[in-house]
Amino acid sequence: MNYRYLRAYMAGIVVPTAFLLVVLVVFCLARFVFRAPVPIERVIVFPMALIPNLFGAWNMLYVALSPRHRLSIGAHGALLPFALLPLGFTLGVLLGLVRIDQGGLEGFQAVRLSYVHAVFVFPVLVVVYYLVWKYIVGFLNDFLGIG
Amino acid sequence: MNEQDQDETRQAVRDVFPPVDAELRRDLWPLMRRKLEASTPPVAWYDWALVGLVGGVVVVFPDLILVLVYHL
């Protein structure tokens, strides 16, 4: 038994699980050092519970596709924000973390983004995901013999 | 539960679950070292450009940091 999908899932969750420490540090600094009223307990749900599992499932999908039908690992990863951003935005609105008004978006009761600034979020996320998947998840997949 | 019951339970569990073969069939460390030492392809120039682009956007718009971190 080579547990192909289990290895794909585990390779997928490495990056967001490790990066969760950075996420926690950033939000704790914002909350406790800079006194921004960030509701950490609600904010952390998305990066802690959903993103690692989505990474794992997305990598399982990559491994499940035949080499003829799949994109490069970087391009495959770059597609993930197309599902993830709407999900995060919806969850943020439902949890009261994101508010929309005429001037732009207010996030985490701490950040105010004009629509001009908010436009940059999606392309930057796509680029970051492309790089992470190409160089880190791709390396882990090769390392585990499932690339 | 007395001593005899515990022995019977222990024996019943042993009968149901066969002993686990916990020994590795081969040493995995040399394989892992070989993979770690294998040369990795260099980062393409356009990927460095993308890294610079992302860094530049974050420097120019630091307000984006929390939003980006939320999605990673």
Coordinates of N, CA and C in Angstrom, one line a residue:
Chain A
M1 N 0.9 -1.2 0.0 CA 0.0 0.0 0.0 C 0.9 1.2 0.0
N2 N 0.6 2.2 -0.9 CA 1.5 3.4 -0.9 C 0.7 4.6 -0.4
Y3 N -0.5 4.5 0.0 CA -1.3 5.6 0.6 C -1.1 6.9 -0.2
R4 N -1.3 6.9 -1.5 CA -1.0 8.0 -2.4 C -1.8 9.2 -1.9
Y5 N -3.1 9.1 -1.7 CA -3.9 10.3 -1.4 C -3.6 10.8 0.1
L6 N -3.3 9.9 1.0 CA -3.0 10.3 2.3 C -1.7 11.2 2.2
R7 N -0.7 10.7 1.5 CA 0.5 11.5 1.3 C 0.3 12.8 0.6
A8 N -0.6 12.8 -0.4 CA -1.0 14.1 -1.0 C -1.6 15.1 -0.1
Y9 N -2.5 14.6 0.8 CA -3.2 15.4 1.7 C -2.1 16.0 2.7
M10 N -1.3 15.1 3.2 CA -0.3 15.6 4.2 C 0.7 16.6 3.6
A11 N 1.1 16.3 2.3 CA 2.0 17.3 1.7 C 1.3 18.6 1.5
G12 N 0.0 18.6 1.2 CA -0.8 19.8 1.0 C -0.9 20.6 2.2
I13 N -1.1 20.0 3.4 CA -1.4 20.8 4.6 C -0.2 21.4 5.3
V14 N 1.0 21.0 4.8 CA 2.2 21.4 5.5 C 2.4 22.9 5.5
V15 N 2.2 23.6 4.4 CA 2.4 25.0 4.3 C 1.5 25.8 5.1
P16 N 0.1 25.6 5.0 CA -0.8 26.5 5.8 C -0.7 26.1 7.3
T17 N -0.4 24.9 7.6 CA -0.2 24.5 9.0 C 1.0 25.2 9.6
A18 N 2.1 25.2 8.9 CA 3.3 25.8 9.5 C 3.1 27.3 9.5
F19 N 2.5 27.9 8.4 CA 2.3 29.3 8.3 C 1.3 29.8 9.3
L20 N 0.5 28.9 9.9 CA -0.5 29.3 10.9 C 0.2 30.0 12.1
L21 N 1.4 29.6 12.4 CA 2.2 30.3 13.4 C 2.4 31.8 13.1
V22 N 2.7 32.0 11.8 CA 2.9 33.4 11.4 C 1.6 34.2 11.5
V23 N 0.5 33.5 11.0 CA -0.8 34.2 11.1 C -1.2 34.5 12.5
L24 N -1.0 33.6 13.4 CA -1.3 33.9 14.8 C -0.4 35.0 15.4
V25 N 0.9 35.0 15.0 CA 1.7 36.1 15.5 C 1.3 37.4 15.0
V26 N 1.0 37.5 13.7 CA 0.5 38.8 13.1 C -0.7 39.3 13.8
F27 N -1.7 38.4 14.0 CA -3.0 38.8 14.6 C -2.8 39.1 16.1
C28 N -2.0 38.3 16.7 CA -1.7 38.6 18.2 C -1.0 39.9 18.3
L29 N 0.0 40.2 17.5 CA 0.6 41.5 17.5 C -0.3 42.6 17.3
A30 N -1.2 42.5 16.3 CA -2.2 43.5 16.0 C -3.1 43.7 17.1
R31 N -3.5 42.6 17.8 CA -4.5 42.7 18.9 C -3.9 43.2 20.2
F32 N -2.8 42.6 20.6 CA -2.3 42.8 21.9 C -1.1 43.9 22.0
V33 N -0.4 44.1 20.9 CA 0.7 45.1 20.9 C 0.2 46.4 20.4
F34 N -0.5 46.3 19.2 CA -0.9 47.5 18.5 C -2.4 47.9 18.9
R35 N -2.9 47.1 19.8 CA -4.3 47.4 20.4 C -5.4 47.6 19.4
A36 N -5.2 46.9 18.2 CA -6.3 46.9 17.2 C -7.4 46.0 17.7
P37 N -8.6 46.4 17.6 CA -9.7 45.5 18.1 C -10.0 44.3 17.2
V38 N -9.0 43.5 16.9 CA -9.2 42.4 16.0 C -9.8 41.2 16.8
P39 N -11.0 40.7 16.4 CA -11.6 39.6 17.1 C -10.9 38.3 16.7
I40 N -9.8 38.0 17.3 CA -9.0 36.8 16.9 C -9.8 35.5 16.9
E41 N -10.6 35.3 17.9 CA -11.3 34.0 18.0 C -12.2 33.8 16.7
R42 N -12.7 34.9 16.1 CA -13.5 34.7 14.9 C -12.7 34.7 13.7
V43 N -11.6 35.5 13.7 CA -10.7 35.6 12.5 C -10.0 34.3 12.2
I44 N -9.6 33.6 13.3 CA -8.7 32.4 13.2 C -9.4 31.2 12.6
V45 N -10.8 31.2 12.6 CA -11.5 30.0 12.1 C -11.1 29.7 10.7
F46 N -11.1 30.7 9.8 CA -10.8 30.4 8.4 C -9.4 29.9 8.2
P47 N -8.3 30.6 8.6 CA -7.0 30.1 8.4 C -6.7 28.8 9.1
M48 N -7.3 28.6 10.3 CA -7.0 27.4 11.1 C -7.7 26.2 10.6
A49 N -9.0 26.3 10.3 CA -9.8 25.1 10.1 C -10.0 24.8 8.6
L50 N -10.2 25.9 7.8 CA -10.6 25.6 6.4 C -9.4 25.5 5.5
I51 N -8.5 26.5 5.6 CA -7.4 26.6 4.6 C -6.5 25.3 4.6
P52 N -6.0 24.8 5.7 CA -5.2 23.6 5.6 C -6.0 22.4 4.9
N53 N -7.2 22.2 5.3 CA -8.0 21.2 4.7 C -8.2 21.4 3.2
L54 N -8.4 22.6 2.8 CA -8.6 22.9 1.4 C -7.3 22.7 0.6
F55 N -6.1 23.0 1.2 CA -4.8 22.7 0.6 C -4.7 21.2 0.4
G56 N -5.0 20.5 1.4 CA -4.8 19.0 1.4 C -5.7 18.4 0.3
A57 N -7.0 18.9 0.3 CA -7.9 18.3 -0.7 C -7.5 18.7 -2.1
W58 N -7.0 20.0 -2.3 CA -6.6 20.5 -3.6 C -5.4 19.7 -4.1
N59 N -4.5 19.3 -3.2 CA -3.4 18.5 -3.6 C -3.8 17.1 -3.9
M60 N -4.8 16.6 -3.2 CA -5.3 15.2 -3.5 C -5.9 15.2 -4.9
L61 N -6.6 16.3 -5.3 CA -7.2 16.5 -6.6 C -6.1 16.5 -7.7
Y62 N -5.0 17.2 -7.4 CA -3.9 17.3 -8.3 C -3.3 15.9 -8.6
V63 N -3.1 15.1 -7.5 CA -2.6 13.8 -7.6 C -3.6 12.9 -8.3
A64 N -4.8 13.1 -8.1 CA -5.8 12.2 -8.7 C -6.0 12.4 -10.2
L65 N -5.7 13.6 -10.7 CA -5.8 13.9 -12.1 C -4.6 13.2 -12.9
S66 N -4.9 12.7 -14.0 CA -3.8 12.0 -14.8 C -2.9 13.1 -15.3
P67 N -1.6 12.8 -15.5 CA -0.6 13.8 -15.9 C -1.0 14.5 -17.2
R68 N -1.8 13.8 -18.1 CA -2.2 14.4 -19.3 C -3.3 15.5 -19.1
H69 N -4.0 15.3 -18.1 CA -5.2 16.3 -17.9 C -4.9 17.3 -16.8
R70 N -3.8 17.3 -16.2 CA -3.6 18.3 -15.1 C -2.7 19.4 -15.6
L71 N -2.8 20.6 -14.9 CA -2.0 21.7 -15.2 C -0.6 21.5 -14.5
S72 N 0.3 22.5 -14.6 CA 1.5 22.4 -13.8 C 1.1 22.6 -12.4
I73 N 1.9 22.2 -11.4 CA 1.5 22.3 -10.0 C 1.3 23.8 -9.6
G74 N 2.2 24.7 -10.2 CA 2.0 26.1 -9.9 C 0.7 26.7 -10.3
A75 N 0.3 26.3 -11.6 CA -1.0 26.8 -12.1 C -2.1 26.2 -11.4
H76 N -2.0 24.9 -11.0 CA -3.1 24.3 -10.2 C -3.3 25.0 -8.9
G77 N -2.2 25.3 -8.2 CA -2.3 26.1 -7.0 C -2.8 27.5 -7.1
A78 N -2.5 28.1 -8.3 CA -2.9 29.5 -8.5 C -4.4 29.5 -8.7
L79 N -5.1 28.4 -9.0 CA -6.5 28.3 -9.2 C -7.2 28.3 -7.8
L80 N -6.5 27.9 -6.8 CA -7.2 27.8 -5.5 C -7.8 29.1 -5.0
P81 N -7.1 30.2 -5.1 CA -7.8 31.5 -4.6 C -9.1 31.8 -5.3
F82 N -9.4 31.2 -6.5 CA -10.7 31.5 -7.1 C -11.8 30.9 -6.3
A83 N -11.5 29.8 -5.6 CA -12.5 29.2 -4.7 C -12.4 29.8 -3.3
L84 N -11.1 30.1 -2.9 CA -10.8 30.4 -1.5 C -11.2 31.8 -1.1
L85 N -11.0 32.8 -2.1 CA -11.3 34.2 -1.8 C -12.8 34.4 -1.6
P86 N -13.6 33.9 -2.5 CA -15.1 34.1 -2.2 C -15.5 33.4 -0.9
L87 N -14.9 32.2 -0.6 CA -15.3 31.5 0.6 C -14.9 32.3 1.9
G88 N -13.6 32.8 1.8 CA -13.1 33.7 2.9 C -13.9 34.9 3.1
F89 N -14.3 35.5 2.0 CA -15.1 36.8 2.0 C -16.5 36.5 2.6
T90 N -17.1 35.4 2.1 CA -18.4 35.1 2.6 C -18.4 34.8 4.1
L91 N -17.4 34.0 4.5 CA -17.3 33.7 5.9 C -17.0 34.9 6.7
G92 N -16.2 35.8 6.2 CA -15.9 37.1 6.9 C -17.1 37.9 7.1
V93 N -18.0 38.0 6.0 CA -19.2 38.8 6.1 C -20.2 38.1 7.2
L94 N -20.3 36.8 7.1 CA -21.2 36.1 8.0 C -20.8 36.2 9.5
L95 N -19.4 36.2 9.7 CA -18.9 36.3 11.1 C -18.8 37.8 11.5
G96 N -19.2 38.7 10.6 CA -19.1 40.1 11.0 C -17.7 40.7 11.0
L97 N -16.8 40.0 10.2 CA -15.4 40.5 10.2 C -15.2 41.4 9.0
V98 N -16.0 41.3 8.0 CA -15.8 42.2 6.8 C -17.1 43.0 6.6
R99 N -17.0 44.3 6.4 CA -18.1 45.1 6.1 C -17.9 45.9 4.8
I100 N -18.9 46.0 4.1 CA -18.8 46.8 2.8 C -19.6 48.0 2.9
D101 N -19.0 49.1 2.5 CA -19.8 50.4 2.4 C -19.4 51.2 1.1
Q102 N -19.8 52.4 1.0 CA -19.5 53.1 -0.2 C -18.0 53.4 -0.4
G103 N -17.3 53.6 0.7 CA -15.9 54.0 0.7 C -15.0 52.8 0.4
G104 N -15.5 51.6 0.7 CA -14.6 50.4 0.5 C -15.0 49.3 1.4
L105 N -13.9 48.6 1.9 CA -14.1 47.4 2.8 C -13.5 47.7 4.1
E106 N -14.2 47.3 5.2 CA -13.6 47.3 6.5 C -13.4 45.9 7.0
G107 N -12.1 45.5 7.3 CA -11.8 44.2 7.6 C -11.3 44.0 9.1
F108 N -11.8 43.0 9.8 CA -11.4 42.7 11.1 C -11.5 43.8 12.1
Q109 N -12.3 44.8 11.9 CA -12.5 46.0 12.7 C -11.2 46.7 12.9
A110 N -10.2 46.5 12.0 CA -8.9 47.1 12.1 C -8.4 47.7 10.9
V111 N -8.8 47.2 9.7 CA -8.2 47.6 8.5 C -9.3 48.2 7.6
R112 N -9.0 49.3 7.0 CA -10.0 49.9 6.0 C -9.3 50.0 4.7
L113 N -9.9 49.3 3.7 CA -9.4 49.2 2.4 C -10.3 50.0 1.4
S114 N -9.8 50.9 0.6 CA -10.6 51.5 -0.4 C -10.7 50.4 -1.5
Y115 N -11.6 50.6 -2.4 CA -11.8 49.6 -3.5 C -10.6 49.5 -4.4
V116 N -9.9 50.7 -4.5 CA -8.6 50.6 -5.3 C -7.6 49.7 -4.7
H117 N -7.5 49.8 -3.3 CA -6.5 48.9 -2.7 C -7.0 47.4 -2.7
A118 N -8.3 47.3 -2.5 CA -8.9 45.9 -2.4 C -8.7 45.1 -3.7
V119 N -8.6 45.9 -4.8 CA -8.4 45.2 -6.1 C -7.1 44.4 -6.1
F120 N -6.1 44.9 -5.4 CA -4.8 44.2 -5.4 C -4.8 42.9 -4.7
V121 N -5.8 42.6 -3.8 CA -5.8 41.4 -3.0 C -5.8 40.2 -3.8
F122 N -6.7 40.1 -4.8 CA -6.9 38.9 -5.5 C -5.6 38.5 -6.4
P123 N -5.1 39.5 -7.2 CA -3.9 39.1 -8.0 C -2.7 38.8 -7.1
V124 N -2.5 39.5 -6.0 CA -1.4 39.2 -5.1 C -1.6 37.7 -4.5
L125 N -2.8 37.4 -4.2 CA -3.0 36.1 -3.6 C -2.7 35.0 -4.7
V126 N -3.2 35.2 -5.9 CA -2.9 34.3 -7.0 C -1.4 34.1 -7.2
V127 N -0.7 35.2 -7.2 CA 0.8 35.1 -7.3 C 1.4 34.3 -6.2
V128 N 1.0 34.6 -4.9 CA 1.6 34.0 -3.8 C 1.3 32.5 -3.8
Y129 N 0.0 32.1 -4.2 CA -0.3 30.7 -4.2 C 0.4 30.0 -5.3
Y130 N 0.6 30.7 -6.5 CA 1.4 30.1 -7.6 C 2.8 29.7 -7.1
L131 N 3.4 30.7 -6.4 CA 4.8 30.4 -5.9 C 4.9 29.4 -4.9
V132 N 4.0 29.4 -3.9 CA 3.9 28.4 -2.8 C 3.7 27.0 -3.4
W133 N 2.8 26.9 -4.3 CA 2.5 25.6 -4.8 C 3.7 25.1 -5.7
K134 N 4.2 26.0 -6.5 CA 5.3 25.6 -7.4 C 6.5 25.1 -6.7
Y135 N 6.9 25.9 -5.7 CA 8.2 25.6 -5.1 C 8.1 24.8 -3.8
I136 N 7.0 24.9 -3.0 CA 7.0 24.2 -1.7 C 6.2 22.9 -1.8
V137 N 4.9 23.1 -2.3 CA 4.1 21.9 -2.4 C 4.6 20.9 -3.4
G138 N 5.1 21.5 -4.5 CA 5.7 20.7 -5.6 C 6.9 19.9 -5.1
F139 N 7.8 20.6 -4.3 CA 8.9 19.9 -3.7 C 8.5 18.8 -2.8
L140 N 7.5 19.1 -2.0 CA 7.0 18.0 -1.0 C 6.4 16.8 -1.8
N141 N 5.7 17.1 -2.9 CA 5.1 16.0 -3.7 C 6.2 15.2 -4.3
D142 N 7.3 15.9 -4.8 CA 8.4 15.1 -5.4 C 9.1 14.3 -4.3
F143 N 9.2 14.9 -3.1 CA 9.9 14.3 -2.0 C 9.2 13.0 -1.6
L144 N 7.8 13.1 -1.6 CA 7.0 11.9 -1.2 C 6.7 10.9 -2.4
G145 N 7.3 11.3 -3.6 CA 7.1 10.4 -4.7 C 5.7 10.4 -5.3
I146 N 5.0 11.5 -5.2 CA 3.7 11.6 -5.8 C 3.6 12.8 -6.8
G147 N 4.7 13.4 -7.1 CA 4.7 14.6 -8.0 C 4.3 14.3 -9.4
Chain B
M1 N -14.5 -4.5 38.6 CA -13.9 -5.5 37.7 C -12.7 -6.1 38.5
N2 N -12.7 -7.5 38.7 CA -11.6 -8.1 39.5 C -10.5 -8.5 38.6
E3 N -9.5 -9.1 39.2 CA -8.3 -9.4 38.5 C -8.5 -10.4 37.3
Q4 N -9.4 -11.4 37.6 CA -9.7 -12.4 36.6 C -10.4 -11.7 35.4
D5 N -11.4 -10.8 35.7 CA -12.1 -10.1 34.6 C -11.1 -9.3 33.7
Q6 N -10.1 -8.7 34.4 CA -9.1 -7.9 33.6 C -8.3 -8.8 32.7
D7 N -7.9 -10.0 33.3 CA -7.1 -10.9 32.5 C -7.9 -11.4 31.3
E8 N -9.2 -11.7 31.5 CA -10.0 -12.2 30.4 C -10.2 -11.1 29.3
T9 N -10.4 -9.8 29.8 CA -10.5 -8.7 28.9 C -9.3 -8.5 28.1
R10 N -8.1 -8.6 28.8 CA -6.8 -8.4 28.1 C -6.7 -9.5 27.0
Q11 N -7.0 -10.7 27.4 CA -6.9 -11.8 26.5 C -7.8 -11.7 25.3
A12 N -9.0 -11.2 25.5 CA -10.0 -11.0 24.4 C -9.5 -9.9 23.5
V13 N -8.9 -8.9 24.0 CA -8.4 -7.8 23.1 C -7.2 -8.3 22.3
R14 N -6.4 -9.1 22.9 CA -5.2 -9.7 22.2 C -5.7 -10.6 21.1
D15 N -6.8 -11.4 21.4 CA -7.3 -12.3 20.3 C -7.9 -11.5 19.1
V16 N -8.5 -10.4 19.4 CA -9.2 -9.6 18.4 C -8.2 -8.9 17.5
F17 N -7.2 -8.2 18.2 CA -6.2 -7.4 17.5 C -4.9 -8.1 17.4
P18 N -4.5 -8.5 16.2 CA -3.2 -9.1 16.0 C -2.1 -8.2 16.4
P19 N -0.9 -8.7 16.8 CA 0.2 -7.9 17.1 C 0.7 -7.0 15.9
V20 N 1.0 -5.8 16.2 CA 1.4 -4.9 15.1 C 2.9 -5.0 14.8
D21 N 3.2 -5.1 13.5 CA 4.6 -5.2 13.1 C 5.1 -3.7 13.0
A22 N 5.7 -3.3 14.1 CA 6.2 -1.9 14.2 C 7.6 -1.7 13.7
E23 N 8.3 -2.7 13.3 CA 9.6 -2.6 12.8 C 9.6 -2.1 11.4
L24 N 10.5 -1.2 11.1 CA 10.6 -0.7 9.7 C 11.3 -1.8 8.9
R25 N 10.8 -2.0 7.6 CA 11.4 -3.0 6.8 C 12.8 -2.6 6.2
R26 N 13.0 -1.3 6.2 CA 14.3 -0.8 5.8 C 14.6 0.6 6.4
D27 N 15.9 1.0 6.4 CA 16.2 2.3 7.0 C 15.9 3.4 6.0
L28 N 15.0 4.3 6.4 CA 14.5 5.3 5.5 C 15.4 6.6 5.5
W29 N 16.3 6.7 6.5 CA 17.0 7.9 6.6 C 18.0 8.2 5.4
P30 N 18.7 7.1 4.9 CA 19.6 7.4 3.7 C 18.8 7.9 2.5
L31 N 17.6 7.3 2.3 CA 16.8 7.7 1.2 C 16.4 9.2 1.4
M32 N 16.0 9.6 2.6 CA 15.6 11.0 2.8 C 16.8 11.9 2.6
R33 N 18.0 11.5 3.0 CA 19.2 12.3 2.8 C 19.4 12.5 1.4
R34 N 19.3 11.4 0.6 CA 19.6 11.5 -0.8 C 18.6 12.5 -1.5
K35 N 17.4 12.5 -1.1 CA 16.4 13.4 -1.7 C 16.7 14.8 -1.3
L36 N 17.0 15.0 0.0 CA 17.3 16.4 0.4 C 18.5 17.0 -0.3
E37 N 19.5 16.1 -0.5 CA 20.8 16.6 -1.1 C 20.7 16.7 -2.7
A38 N 19.7 16.1 -3.2 CA 19.5 16.2 -4.7 C 19.4 17.6 -5.1
S39 N 20.0 18.0 -6.2 CA 20.0 19.4 -6.6 C 18.6 19.8 -7.1
T40 N 18.1 20.9 -6.6 CA 16.8 21.4 -7.0 C 16.9 22.4 -8.1
P41 N 16.0 22.5 -9.0 CA 16.1 23.4 -10.1 C 16.1 24.8 -9.6
P42 N 16.9 25.7 -10.3 CA 17.0 27.1 -9.8 C 15.6 27.8 -10.0
V43 N 15.4 28.9 -9.2 CA 14.2 29.6 -9.3 C 14.3 30.5 -10.6
A44 N 13.2 30.4 -11.4 CA 13.2 31.1 -12.7 C 13.2 32.6 -12.4
W45 N 13.7 33.4 -13.4 CA 13.8 34.8 -13.3 C 12.4 35.5 -13.1
Y46 N 11.4 34.9 -13.9 CA 10.1 35.5 -13.8 C 9.5 35.3 -12.4
D47 N 9.9 34.2 -11.7 CA 9.4 33.9 -10.4 C 10.0 34.9 -9.4
W48 N 11.3 35.2 -9.6 CA 11.9 36.3 -8.8 C 11.2 37.6 -9.0
A49 N 10.8 37.9 -10.3 CA 10.1 39.1 -10.6 C 8.7 39.1 -9.8
L50 N 8.1 38.0 -9.8 CA 6.8 37.9 -9.1 C 7.0 38.1 -7.6
V51 N 8.0 37.6 -7.0 CA 8.3 37.8 -5.6 C 8.5 39.3 -5.3
G52 N 9.3 39.9 -6.2 CA 9.5 41.4 -6.1 C 8.2 42.2 -6.2
L53 N 7.4 41.7 -7.1 CA 6.1 42.4 -7.3 C 5.2 42.3 -6.1
V54 N 5.1 41.1 -5.5 CA 4.3 40.9 -4.3 C 4.9 41.8 -3.1
G55 N 6.2 41.7 -3.0 CA 6.9 42.5 -2.0 C 6.6 44.0 -2.1
G56 N 6.7 44.5 -3.4 CA 6.4 45.9 -3.7 C 5.0 46.3 -3.3
V57 N 4.1 45.4 -3.7 CA 2.7 45.8 -3.4 C 2.4 45.8 -1.9
V58 N 3.0 44.9 -1.1 CA 2.9 44.9 0.3 C 3.5 46.1 1.0
V59 N 4.7 46.5 0.4 CA 5.3 47.7 1.0 C 4.5 49.0 0.7
V60 N 4.0 49.0 -0.5 CA 3.2 50.2 -0.9 C 1.9 50.3 -0.2
F61 N 1.2 49.1 -0.1 CA -0.1 49.0 0.6 C 0.0 48.1 1.8
P62 N 0.6 48.6 2.9 CA 0.7 47.7 4.1 C -0.6 47.3 4.7
D63 N -1.7 48.0 4.3 CA -3.0 47.6 4.8 C -3.5 46.3 4.3
L64 N -2.8 45.8 3.3 CA -3.2 44.5 2.7 C -2.7 43.3 3.5
I65 N -1.7 43.6 4.4 CA -1.0 42.5 5.1 C -2.0 41.6 5.8
L66 N -2.9 42.2 6.7 CA -3.8 41.4 7.4 C -4.8 40.6 6.5
V67 N -5.2 41.2 5.5 CA -6.2 40.6 4.6 C -5.5 39.4 3.9
L68 N -4.2 39.6 3.5 CA -3.5 38.5 2.8 C -3.2 37.4 3.8
V69 N -2.8 37.7 5.0 CA -2.5 36.7 6.0 C -3.7 35.9 6.3
Y70 N -4.8 36.5 6.3 CA -6.1 35.8 6.6 C -6.4 34.7 5.6
H71 N -5.9 34.9 4.3 CA -6.1 33.9 3.3 C -5.0 32.9 3.1
L72 N -4.0 32.9 4.0 CA -2.9 32.0 3.8 C -2.9 30.9 4.8

